[in-house]
mmCIF file of C-alpha atoms and ligand atoms in Angstrom:
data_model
loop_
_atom_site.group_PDB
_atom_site.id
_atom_site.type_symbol
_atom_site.label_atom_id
_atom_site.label_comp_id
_atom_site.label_asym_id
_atom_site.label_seq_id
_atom_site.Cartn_x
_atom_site.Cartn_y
_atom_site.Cartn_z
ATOM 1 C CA UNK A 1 -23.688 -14.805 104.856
ATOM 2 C CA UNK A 2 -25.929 -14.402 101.658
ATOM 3 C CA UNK A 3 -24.985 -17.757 99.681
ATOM 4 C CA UNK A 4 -25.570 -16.306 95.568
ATOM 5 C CA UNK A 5 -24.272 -15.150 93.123
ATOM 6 C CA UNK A 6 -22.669 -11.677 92.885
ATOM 7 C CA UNK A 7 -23.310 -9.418 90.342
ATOM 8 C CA UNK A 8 -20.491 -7.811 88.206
ATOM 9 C CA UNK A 9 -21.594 -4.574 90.202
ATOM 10 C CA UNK A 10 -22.229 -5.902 93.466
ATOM 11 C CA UNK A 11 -19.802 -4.602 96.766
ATOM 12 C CA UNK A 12 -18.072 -6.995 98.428
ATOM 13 C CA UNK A 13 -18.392 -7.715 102.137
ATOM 14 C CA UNK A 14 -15.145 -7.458 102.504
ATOM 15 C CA UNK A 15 -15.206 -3.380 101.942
ATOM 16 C CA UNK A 16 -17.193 -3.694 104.916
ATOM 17 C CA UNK A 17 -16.358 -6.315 107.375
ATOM 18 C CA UNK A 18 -13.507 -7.856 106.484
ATOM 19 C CA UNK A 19 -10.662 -5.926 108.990
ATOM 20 C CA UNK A 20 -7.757 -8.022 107.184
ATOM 21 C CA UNK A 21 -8.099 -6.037 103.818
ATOM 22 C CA UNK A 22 -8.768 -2.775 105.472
ATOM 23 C CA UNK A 23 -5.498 -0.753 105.238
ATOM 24 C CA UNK A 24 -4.368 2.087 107.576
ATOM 25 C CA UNK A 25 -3.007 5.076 105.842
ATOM 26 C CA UNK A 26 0.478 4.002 106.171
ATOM 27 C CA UNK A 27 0.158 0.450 104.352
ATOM 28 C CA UNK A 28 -2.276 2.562 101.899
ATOM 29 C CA UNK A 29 -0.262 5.123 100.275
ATOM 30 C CA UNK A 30 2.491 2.265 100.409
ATOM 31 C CA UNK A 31 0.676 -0.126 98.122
ATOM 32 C CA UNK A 32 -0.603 3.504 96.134
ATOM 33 C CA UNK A 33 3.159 3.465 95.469
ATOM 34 C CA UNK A 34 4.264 6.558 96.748
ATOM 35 C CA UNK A 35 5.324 8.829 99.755
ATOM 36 C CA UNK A 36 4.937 12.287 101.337
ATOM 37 C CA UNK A 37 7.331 13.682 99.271
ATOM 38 C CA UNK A 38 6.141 12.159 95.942
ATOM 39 C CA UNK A 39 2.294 13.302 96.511
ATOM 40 C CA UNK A 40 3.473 16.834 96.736
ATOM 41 C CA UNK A 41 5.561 16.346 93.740
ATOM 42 C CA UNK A 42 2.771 14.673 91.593
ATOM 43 C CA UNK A 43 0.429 18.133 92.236
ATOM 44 C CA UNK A 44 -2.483 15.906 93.915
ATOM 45 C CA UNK A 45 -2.748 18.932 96.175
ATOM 46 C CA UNK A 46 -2.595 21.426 93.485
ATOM 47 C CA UNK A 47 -5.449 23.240 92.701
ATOM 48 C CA UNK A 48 -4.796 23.047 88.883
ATOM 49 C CA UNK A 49 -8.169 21.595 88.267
ATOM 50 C CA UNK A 50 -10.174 23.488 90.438
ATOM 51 C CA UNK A 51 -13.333 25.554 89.166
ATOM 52 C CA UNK A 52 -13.164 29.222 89.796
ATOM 53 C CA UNK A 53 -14.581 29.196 92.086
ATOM 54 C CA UNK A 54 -13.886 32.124 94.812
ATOM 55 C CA UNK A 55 -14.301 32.617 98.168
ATOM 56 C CA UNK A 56 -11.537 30.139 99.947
ATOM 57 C CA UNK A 57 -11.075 29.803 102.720
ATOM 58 C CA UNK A 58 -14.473 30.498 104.129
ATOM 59 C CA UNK A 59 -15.314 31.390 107.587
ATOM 60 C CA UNK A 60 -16.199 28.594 109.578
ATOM 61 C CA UNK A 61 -19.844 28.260 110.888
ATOM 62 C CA UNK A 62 -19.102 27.213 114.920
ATOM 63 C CA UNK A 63 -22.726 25.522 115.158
ATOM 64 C CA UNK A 64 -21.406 22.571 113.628
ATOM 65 C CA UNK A 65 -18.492 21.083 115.637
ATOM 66 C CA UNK A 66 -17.127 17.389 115.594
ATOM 67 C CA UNK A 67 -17.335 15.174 118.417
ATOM 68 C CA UNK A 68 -13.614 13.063 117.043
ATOM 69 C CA UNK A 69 -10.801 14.100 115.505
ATOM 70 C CA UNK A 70 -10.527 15.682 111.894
ATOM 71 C CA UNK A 71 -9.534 13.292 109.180
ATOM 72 C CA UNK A 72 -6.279 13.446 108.212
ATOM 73 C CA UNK A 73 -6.619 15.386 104.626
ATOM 74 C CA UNK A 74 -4.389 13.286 102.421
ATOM 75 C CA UNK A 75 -6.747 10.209 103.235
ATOM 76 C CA UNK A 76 -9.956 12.011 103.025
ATOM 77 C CA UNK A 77 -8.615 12.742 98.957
ATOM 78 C CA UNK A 78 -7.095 9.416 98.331
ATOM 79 C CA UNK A 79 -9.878 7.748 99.606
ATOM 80 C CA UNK A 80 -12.962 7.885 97.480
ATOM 81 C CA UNK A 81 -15.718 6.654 95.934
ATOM 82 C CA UNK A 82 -16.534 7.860 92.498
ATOM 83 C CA UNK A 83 -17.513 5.032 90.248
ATOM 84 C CA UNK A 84 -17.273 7.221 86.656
ATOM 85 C CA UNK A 85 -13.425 6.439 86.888
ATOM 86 C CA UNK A 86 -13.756 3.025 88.144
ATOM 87 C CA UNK A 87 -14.887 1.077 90.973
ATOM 88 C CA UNK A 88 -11.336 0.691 93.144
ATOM 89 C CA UNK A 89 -10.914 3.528 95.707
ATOM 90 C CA UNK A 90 -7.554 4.815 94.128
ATOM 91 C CA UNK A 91 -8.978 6.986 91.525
ATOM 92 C CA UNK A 92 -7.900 10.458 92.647
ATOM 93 C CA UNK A 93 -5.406 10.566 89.319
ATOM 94 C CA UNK A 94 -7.557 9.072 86.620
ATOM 95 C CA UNK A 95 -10.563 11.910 87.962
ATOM 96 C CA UNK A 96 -7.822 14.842 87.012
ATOM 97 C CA UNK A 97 -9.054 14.020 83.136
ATOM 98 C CA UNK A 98 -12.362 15.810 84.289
ATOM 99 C CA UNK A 99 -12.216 19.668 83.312
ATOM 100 C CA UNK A 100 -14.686 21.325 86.096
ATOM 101 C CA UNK A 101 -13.992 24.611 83.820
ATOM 102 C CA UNK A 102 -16.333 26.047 82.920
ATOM 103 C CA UNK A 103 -19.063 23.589 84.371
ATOM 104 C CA UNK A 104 -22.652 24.185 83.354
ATOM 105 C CA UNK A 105 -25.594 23.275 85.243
ATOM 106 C CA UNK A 106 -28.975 23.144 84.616
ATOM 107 C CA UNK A 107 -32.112 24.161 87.605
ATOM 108 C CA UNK A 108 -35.513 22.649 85.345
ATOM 109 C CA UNK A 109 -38.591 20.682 86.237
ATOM 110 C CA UNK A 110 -41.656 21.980 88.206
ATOM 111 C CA UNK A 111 -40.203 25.493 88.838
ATOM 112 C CA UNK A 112 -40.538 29.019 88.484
ATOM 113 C CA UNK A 113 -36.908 30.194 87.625
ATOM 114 C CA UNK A 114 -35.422 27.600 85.587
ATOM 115 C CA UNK A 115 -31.720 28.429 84.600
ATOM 116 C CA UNK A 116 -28.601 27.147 82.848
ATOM 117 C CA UNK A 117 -25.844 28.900 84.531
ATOM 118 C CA UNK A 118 -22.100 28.338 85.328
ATOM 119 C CA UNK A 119 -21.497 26.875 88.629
ATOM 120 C CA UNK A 120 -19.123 29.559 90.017
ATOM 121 C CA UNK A 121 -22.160 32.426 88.721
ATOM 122 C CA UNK A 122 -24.871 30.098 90.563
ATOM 123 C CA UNK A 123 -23.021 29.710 94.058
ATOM 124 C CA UNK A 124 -22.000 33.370 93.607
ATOM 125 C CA UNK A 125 -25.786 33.864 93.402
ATOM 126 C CA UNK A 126 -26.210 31.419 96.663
ATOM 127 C CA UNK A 127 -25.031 33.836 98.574
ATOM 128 C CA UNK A 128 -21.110 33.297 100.793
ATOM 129 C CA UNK A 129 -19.906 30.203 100.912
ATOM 130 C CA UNK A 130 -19.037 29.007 104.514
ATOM 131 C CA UNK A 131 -16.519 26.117 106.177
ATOM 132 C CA UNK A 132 -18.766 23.331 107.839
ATOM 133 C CA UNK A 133 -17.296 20.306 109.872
ATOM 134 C CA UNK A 134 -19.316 17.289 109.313
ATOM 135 C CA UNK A 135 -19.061 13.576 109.455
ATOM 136 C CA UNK A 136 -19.952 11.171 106.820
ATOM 137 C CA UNK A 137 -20.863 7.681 107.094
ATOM 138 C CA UNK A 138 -20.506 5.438 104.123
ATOM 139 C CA UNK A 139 -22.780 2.750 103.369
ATOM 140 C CA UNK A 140 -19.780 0.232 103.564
ATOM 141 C CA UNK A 141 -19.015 1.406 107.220
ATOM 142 C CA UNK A 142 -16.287 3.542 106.160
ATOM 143 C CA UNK A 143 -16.187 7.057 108.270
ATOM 144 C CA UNK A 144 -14.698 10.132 108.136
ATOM 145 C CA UNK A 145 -15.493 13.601 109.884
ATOM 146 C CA UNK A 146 -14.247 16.920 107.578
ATOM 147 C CA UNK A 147 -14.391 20.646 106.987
ATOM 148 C CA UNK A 148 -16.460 21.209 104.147
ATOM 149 C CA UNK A 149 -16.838 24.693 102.187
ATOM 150 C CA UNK A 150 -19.939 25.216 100.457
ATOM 151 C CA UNK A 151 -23.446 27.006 100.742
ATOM 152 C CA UNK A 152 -26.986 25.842 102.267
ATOM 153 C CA UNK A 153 -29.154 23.709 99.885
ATOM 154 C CA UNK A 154 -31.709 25.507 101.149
ATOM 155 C CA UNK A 155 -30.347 28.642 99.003
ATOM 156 C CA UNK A 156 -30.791 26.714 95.490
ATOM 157 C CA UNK A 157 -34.281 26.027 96.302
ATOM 158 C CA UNK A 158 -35.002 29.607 96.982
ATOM 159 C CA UNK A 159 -33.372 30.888 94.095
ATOM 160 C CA UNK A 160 -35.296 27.811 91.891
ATOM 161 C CA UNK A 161 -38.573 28.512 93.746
ATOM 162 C CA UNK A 162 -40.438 24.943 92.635
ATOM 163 C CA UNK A 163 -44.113 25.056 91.792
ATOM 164 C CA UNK A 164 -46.703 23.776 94.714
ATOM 165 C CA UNK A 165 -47.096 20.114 93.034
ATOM 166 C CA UNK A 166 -43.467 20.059 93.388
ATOM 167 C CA UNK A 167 -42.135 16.914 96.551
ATOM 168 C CA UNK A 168 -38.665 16.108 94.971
ATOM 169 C CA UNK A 169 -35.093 17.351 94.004
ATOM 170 C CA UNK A 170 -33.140 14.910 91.627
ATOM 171 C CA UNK A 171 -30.544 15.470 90.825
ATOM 172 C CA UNK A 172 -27.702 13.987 88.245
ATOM 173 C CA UNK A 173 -23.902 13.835 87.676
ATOM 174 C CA UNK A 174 -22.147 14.571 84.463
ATOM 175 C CA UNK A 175 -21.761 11.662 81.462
ATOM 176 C CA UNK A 176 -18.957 11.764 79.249
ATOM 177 C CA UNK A 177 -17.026 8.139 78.478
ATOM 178 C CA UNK A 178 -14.230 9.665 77.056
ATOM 179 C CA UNK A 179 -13.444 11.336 80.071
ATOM 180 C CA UNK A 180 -14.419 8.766 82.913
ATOM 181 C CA UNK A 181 -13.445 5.021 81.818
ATOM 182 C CA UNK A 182 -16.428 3.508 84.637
ATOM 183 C CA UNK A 183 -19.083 5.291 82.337
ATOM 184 C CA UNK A 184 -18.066 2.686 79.502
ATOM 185 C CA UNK A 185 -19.253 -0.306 82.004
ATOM 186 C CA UNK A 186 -22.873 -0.388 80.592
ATOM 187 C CA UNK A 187 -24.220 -2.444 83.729
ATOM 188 C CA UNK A 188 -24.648 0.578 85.573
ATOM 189 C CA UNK A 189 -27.627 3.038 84.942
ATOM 190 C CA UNK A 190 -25.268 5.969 84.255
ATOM 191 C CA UNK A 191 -25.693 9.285 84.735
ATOM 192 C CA UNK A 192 -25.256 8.770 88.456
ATOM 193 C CA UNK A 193 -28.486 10.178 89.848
ATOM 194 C CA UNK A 194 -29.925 10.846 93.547
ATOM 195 C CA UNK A 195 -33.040 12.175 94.964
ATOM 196 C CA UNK A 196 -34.034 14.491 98.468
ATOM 197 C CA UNK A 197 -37.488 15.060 99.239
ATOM 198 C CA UNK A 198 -37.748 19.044 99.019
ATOM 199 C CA UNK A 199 -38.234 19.055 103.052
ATOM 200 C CA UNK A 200 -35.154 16.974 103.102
ATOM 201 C CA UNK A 201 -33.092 19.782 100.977
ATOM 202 C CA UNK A 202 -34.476 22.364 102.745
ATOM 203 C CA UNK A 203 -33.024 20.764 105.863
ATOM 204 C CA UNK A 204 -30.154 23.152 107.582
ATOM 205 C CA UNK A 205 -27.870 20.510 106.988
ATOM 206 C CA UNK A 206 -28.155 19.377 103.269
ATOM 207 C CA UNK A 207 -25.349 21.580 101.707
ATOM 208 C CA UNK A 208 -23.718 22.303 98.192
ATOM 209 C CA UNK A 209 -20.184 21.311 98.866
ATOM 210 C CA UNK A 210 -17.547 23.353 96.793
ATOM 211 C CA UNK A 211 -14.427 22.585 98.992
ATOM 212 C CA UNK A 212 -12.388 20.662 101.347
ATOM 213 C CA UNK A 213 -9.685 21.603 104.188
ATOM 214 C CA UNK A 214 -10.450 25.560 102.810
ATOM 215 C CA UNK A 215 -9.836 24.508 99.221
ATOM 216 C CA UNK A 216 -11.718 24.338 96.108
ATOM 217 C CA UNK A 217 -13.047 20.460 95.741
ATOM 218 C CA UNK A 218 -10.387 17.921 94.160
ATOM 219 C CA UNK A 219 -12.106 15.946 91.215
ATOM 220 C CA UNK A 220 -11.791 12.926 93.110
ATOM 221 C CA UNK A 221 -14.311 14.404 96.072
ATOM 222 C CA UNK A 222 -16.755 15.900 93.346
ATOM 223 C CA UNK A 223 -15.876 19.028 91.788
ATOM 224 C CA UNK A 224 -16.969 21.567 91.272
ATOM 225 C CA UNK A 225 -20.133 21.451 93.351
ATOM 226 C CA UNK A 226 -21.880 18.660 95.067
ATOM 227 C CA UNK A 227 -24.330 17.193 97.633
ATOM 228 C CA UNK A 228 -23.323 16.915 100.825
ATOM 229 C CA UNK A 229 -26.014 15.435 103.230
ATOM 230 C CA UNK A 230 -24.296 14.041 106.339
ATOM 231 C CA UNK A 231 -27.384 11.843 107.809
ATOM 232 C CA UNK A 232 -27.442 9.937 105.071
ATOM 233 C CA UNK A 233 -25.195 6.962 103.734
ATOM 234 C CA UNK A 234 -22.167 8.677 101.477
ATOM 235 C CA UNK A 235 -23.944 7.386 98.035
ATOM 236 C CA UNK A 236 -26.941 9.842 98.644
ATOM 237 C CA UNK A 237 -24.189 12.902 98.539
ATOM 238 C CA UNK A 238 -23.731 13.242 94.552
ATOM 239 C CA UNK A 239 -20.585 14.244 92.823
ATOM 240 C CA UNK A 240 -20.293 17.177 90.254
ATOM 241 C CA UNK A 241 -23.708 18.019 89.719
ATOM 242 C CA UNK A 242 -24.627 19.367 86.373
ATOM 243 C CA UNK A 243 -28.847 18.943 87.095
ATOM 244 C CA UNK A 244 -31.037 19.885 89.677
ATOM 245 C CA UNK A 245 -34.499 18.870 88.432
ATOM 246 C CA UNK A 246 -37.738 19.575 90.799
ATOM 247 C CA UNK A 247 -40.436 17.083 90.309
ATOM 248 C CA UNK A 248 -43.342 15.303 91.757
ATOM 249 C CA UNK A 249 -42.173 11.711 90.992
ATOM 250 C CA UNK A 250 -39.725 9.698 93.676
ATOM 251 C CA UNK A 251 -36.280 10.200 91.556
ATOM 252 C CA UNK A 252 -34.622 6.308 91.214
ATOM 253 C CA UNK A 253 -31.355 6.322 92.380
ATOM 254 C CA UNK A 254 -28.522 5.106 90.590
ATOM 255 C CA UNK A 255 -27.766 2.478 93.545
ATOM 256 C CA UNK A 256 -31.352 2.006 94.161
ATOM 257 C CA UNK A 257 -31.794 1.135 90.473
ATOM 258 C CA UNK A 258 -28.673 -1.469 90.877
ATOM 259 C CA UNK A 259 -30.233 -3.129 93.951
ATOM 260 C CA UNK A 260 -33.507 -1.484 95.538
ATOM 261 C CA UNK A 261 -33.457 -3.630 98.991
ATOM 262 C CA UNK A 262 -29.431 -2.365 99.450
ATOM 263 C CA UNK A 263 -29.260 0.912 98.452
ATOM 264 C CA UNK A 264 -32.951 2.721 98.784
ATOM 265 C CA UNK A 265 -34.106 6.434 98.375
ATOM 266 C CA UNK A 266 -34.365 7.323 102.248
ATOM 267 C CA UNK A 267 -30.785 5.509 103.352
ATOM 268 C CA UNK A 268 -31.062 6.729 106.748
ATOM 269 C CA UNK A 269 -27.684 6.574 108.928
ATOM 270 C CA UNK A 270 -29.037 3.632 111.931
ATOM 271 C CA UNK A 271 -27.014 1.127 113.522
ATOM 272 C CA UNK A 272 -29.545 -1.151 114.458
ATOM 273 C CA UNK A 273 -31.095 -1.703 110.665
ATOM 274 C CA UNK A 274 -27.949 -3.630 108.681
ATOM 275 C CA UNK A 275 -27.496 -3.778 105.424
ATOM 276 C CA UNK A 276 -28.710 -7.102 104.171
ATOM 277 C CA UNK A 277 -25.037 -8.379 103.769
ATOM 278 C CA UNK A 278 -23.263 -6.872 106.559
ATOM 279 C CA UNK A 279 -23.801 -5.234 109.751
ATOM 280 C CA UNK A 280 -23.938 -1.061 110.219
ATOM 281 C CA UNK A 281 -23.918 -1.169 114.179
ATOM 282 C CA UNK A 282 -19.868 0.291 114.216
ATOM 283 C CA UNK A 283 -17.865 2.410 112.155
ATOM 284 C CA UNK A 284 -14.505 2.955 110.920
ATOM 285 C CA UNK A 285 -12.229 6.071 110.733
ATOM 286 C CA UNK A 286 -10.887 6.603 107.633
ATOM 287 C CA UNK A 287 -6.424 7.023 108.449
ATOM 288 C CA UNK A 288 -6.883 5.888 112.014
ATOM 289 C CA UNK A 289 -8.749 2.470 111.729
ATOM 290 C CA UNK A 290 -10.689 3.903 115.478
ATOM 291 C CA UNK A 291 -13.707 1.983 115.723
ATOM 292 C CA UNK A 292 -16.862 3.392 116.949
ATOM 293 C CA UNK A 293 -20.517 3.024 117.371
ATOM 294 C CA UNK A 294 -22.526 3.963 114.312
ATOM 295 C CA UNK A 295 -24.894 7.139 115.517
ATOM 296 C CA UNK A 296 -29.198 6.605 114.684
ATOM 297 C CA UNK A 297 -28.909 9.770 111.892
ATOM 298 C CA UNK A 298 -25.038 9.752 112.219
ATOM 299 C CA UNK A 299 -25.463 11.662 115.189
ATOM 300 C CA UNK A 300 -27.853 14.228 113.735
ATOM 301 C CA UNK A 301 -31.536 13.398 115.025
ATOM 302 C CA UNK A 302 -31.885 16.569 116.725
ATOM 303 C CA UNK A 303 -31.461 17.951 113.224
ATOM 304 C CA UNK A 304 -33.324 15.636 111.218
ATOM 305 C CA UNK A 305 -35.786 13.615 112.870
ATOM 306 C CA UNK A 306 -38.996 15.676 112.669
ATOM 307 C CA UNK A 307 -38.451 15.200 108.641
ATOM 308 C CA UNK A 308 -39.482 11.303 109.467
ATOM 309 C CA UNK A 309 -41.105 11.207 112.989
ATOM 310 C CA UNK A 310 -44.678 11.386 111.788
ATOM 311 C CA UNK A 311 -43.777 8.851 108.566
ATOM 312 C CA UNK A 312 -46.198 5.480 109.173
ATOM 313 C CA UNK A 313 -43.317 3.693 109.299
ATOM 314 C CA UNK A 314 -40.706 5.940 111.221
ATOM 315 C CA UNK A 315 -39.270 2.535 113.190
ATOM 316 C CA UNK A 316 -38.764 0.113 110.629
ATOM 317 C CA UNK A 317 -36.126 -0.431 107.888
ATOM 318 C CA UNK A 318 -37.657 1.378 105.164
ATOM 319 C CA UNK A 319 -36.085 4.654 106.242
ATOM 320 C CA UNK A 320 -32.636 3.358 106.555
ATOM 321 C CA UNK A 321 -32.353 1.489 103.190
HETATM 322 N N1 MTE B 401 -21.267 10.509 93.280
HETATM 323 C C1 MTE B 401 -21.014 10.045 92.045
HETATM 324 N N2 MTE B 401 -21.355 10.782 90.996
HETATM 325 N N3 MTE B 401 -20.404 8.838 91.851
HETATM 326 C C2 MTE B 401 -20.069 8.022 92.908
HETATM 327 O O1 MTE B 401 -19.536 6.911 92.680
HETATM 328 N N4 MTE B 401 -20.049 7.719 95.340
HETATM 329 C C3 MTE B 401 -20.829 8.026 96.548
HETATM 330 C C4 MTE B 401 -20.877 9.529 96.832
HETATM 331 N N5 MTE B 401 -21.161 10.278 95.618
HETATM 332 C C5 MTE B 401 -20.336 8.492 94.229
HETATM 333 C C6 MTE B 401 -20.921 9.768 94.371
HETATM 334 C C7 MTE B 401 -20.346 7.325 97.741
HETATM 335 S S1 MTE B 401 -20.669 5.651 97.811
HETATM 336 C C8 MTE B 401 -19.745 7.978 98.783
HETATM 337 S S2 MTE B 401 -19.397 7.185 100.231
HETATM 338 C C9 MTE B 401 -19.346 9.382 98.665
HETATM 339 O O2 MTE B 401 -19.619 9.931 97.370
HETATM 340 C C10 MTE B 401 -17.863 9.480 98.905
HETATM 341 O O3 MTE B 401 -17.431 10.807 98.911
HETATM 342 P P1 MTE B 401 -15.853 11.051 99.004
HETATM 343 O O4 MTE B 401 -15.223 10.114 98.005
HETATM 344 O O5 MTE B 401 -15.635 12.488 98.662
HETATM 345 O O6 MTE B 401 -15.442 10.706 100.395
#
């Protein structure tokens, strides 16, 4: 174990190795204070925050199939990451302050249709939404495999059309402190931002995800639109988007910013490069608590790899942190 001292920002190991404090779904919602019955009372399903937009449930595209068991839906949107409402994973009521409508976003940089539109009129434009079931690895070795709705990245650099000089997509998450509390915590490099290479987002599987289990996105998982790029770790797939920017400068990453060595632009899914403070080699299902081997691209090589294969350094760490 790393003997320093931790910054104010810094994850423990304990999100990621520590088995003691990791809570099935049972003992979760127990210490969230509340059963079956009360969640449906409280609304957390409700779609009362939802951004118009249309289009659910989609049809499912069959080329993507899971090799384990769906995620049970009530963890998959009690569970999350979003660190504008505060760093604990138990933010799913404090994120209903965020109103997703209407939700403006902005397409600029090094391209030749540059457009501030409404984020139902710009997936409208993306063409029909579809249902996708993916996994997604966290970075803390947290898993969880789910039907996402949404349309192909690809289709937003189409309709952007970036300029030759153009290598990267950044792109960046709302910023409003009177909305999301975490955005007051001036240690972190807010707006939440992350980067693709333009290959990368042209990639079959890098996705705009709009929904969940056929519904429009809660706040908590990133409404109304985000990324959605399931060979990475989870940080790389950005919340509520309200900027794609093309460019030909590396973006900096809000995590890479924090802690370069932990948290780098490629972050790679591999099991046999750890994270400098714990190990990635095995997984754990969100609900279920299954263990399982950690998959070299989270299972998605065959997808992915020729994106890296011919990179100088396609075997060491660099592409997996
Ligand atoms: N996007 C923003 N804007 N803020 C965040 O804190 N967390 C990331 C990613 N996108 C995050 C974010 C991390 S660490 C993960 S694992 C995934 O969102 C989690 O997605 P989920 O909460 O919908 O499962």
């Amino acid at each position: 174990m790393l003997l320093r001292t931790k910054k104010r920002w810094e994850l423990p190991e304990s999100v990621a190795t520590d088995e003691a404090t990791y809570l099935n779904r049972r003992e979760w919602l127990k210490t969230a204070g509340f059963t079956g019955l009360g969640l449906a009372a409280s609304g957390l399903l409700s779609k009362a925050n939802a951004a118009p937009i249309t289009g659910f449930p989609a049809a499912q595209n069959s080329a993507y199939q899971l090799d384990r068991a769906m995620t049970d839906e009530m963890d998959a949107v009690t569970y999350t990451n979003f660190y504008e409402f505060g760093s604990s994973k138990n933010i799913w009521r404090k994120a209903k302050a965020l109103n997703t409508d209407p939700w403006m976003v902005t397409i600029d940089g090094m391209v030749d249709n540059p457009m501030e539109i409404d984020a139902a009129d710009l997936v409208k434009k993306l063409g029909n939404m579809e249902e996708r079931l993916y996994r997604h690895r966290c970075v803390e070795t947290w898993a969880m495999a789910v039907p996402w709705t949404g349309v192909a990245m690809a289709e937003l650099v189409k309709l952007a059309s970036p300029k030759p000089g153009a290598k990267y997509l950044r792109m960046e998450t709302f910023l409003d402190t009177d909305v999301a509390p975490g955005q007051k915590q001036s240690w972190y490099p807010w707006p939440y931002i992350e980067g693709l290479t333009i290959d990368e987002a042209m990639n079959e599987l890098a996705f705009i995800g709009t929904g969940l289990y056929g519904k429009p996105l809660e706040n908590q998982n990133g409404a109304p639109i985000r990324l959605v790029v399931p060979w990475k770790y989870g940080f790389k797939s950005i919340k509520s988007i309200v900027r794609f920017t093309f460019t030909d400068e590396r973006p900096v990453s809000f995590w890479e910013e924090l802690a370069p060595k932990e948290y780098g632009f490629w972050a790679n899914v591999h099991p046999g490069h750890n994270h400098p403070r714990w190990s990635q080699a095995n997984e754990r299902m969100l609900g279920t608590n299954e263990m399982r081997r950690t998959e070299v691209f989270n299972g998605y090589a065959e997808q992915v790899q020729y994106l890296y294969q011919d990179m100088p350094n396609f075997n060491g760490r660099d592409l997996f942190y």
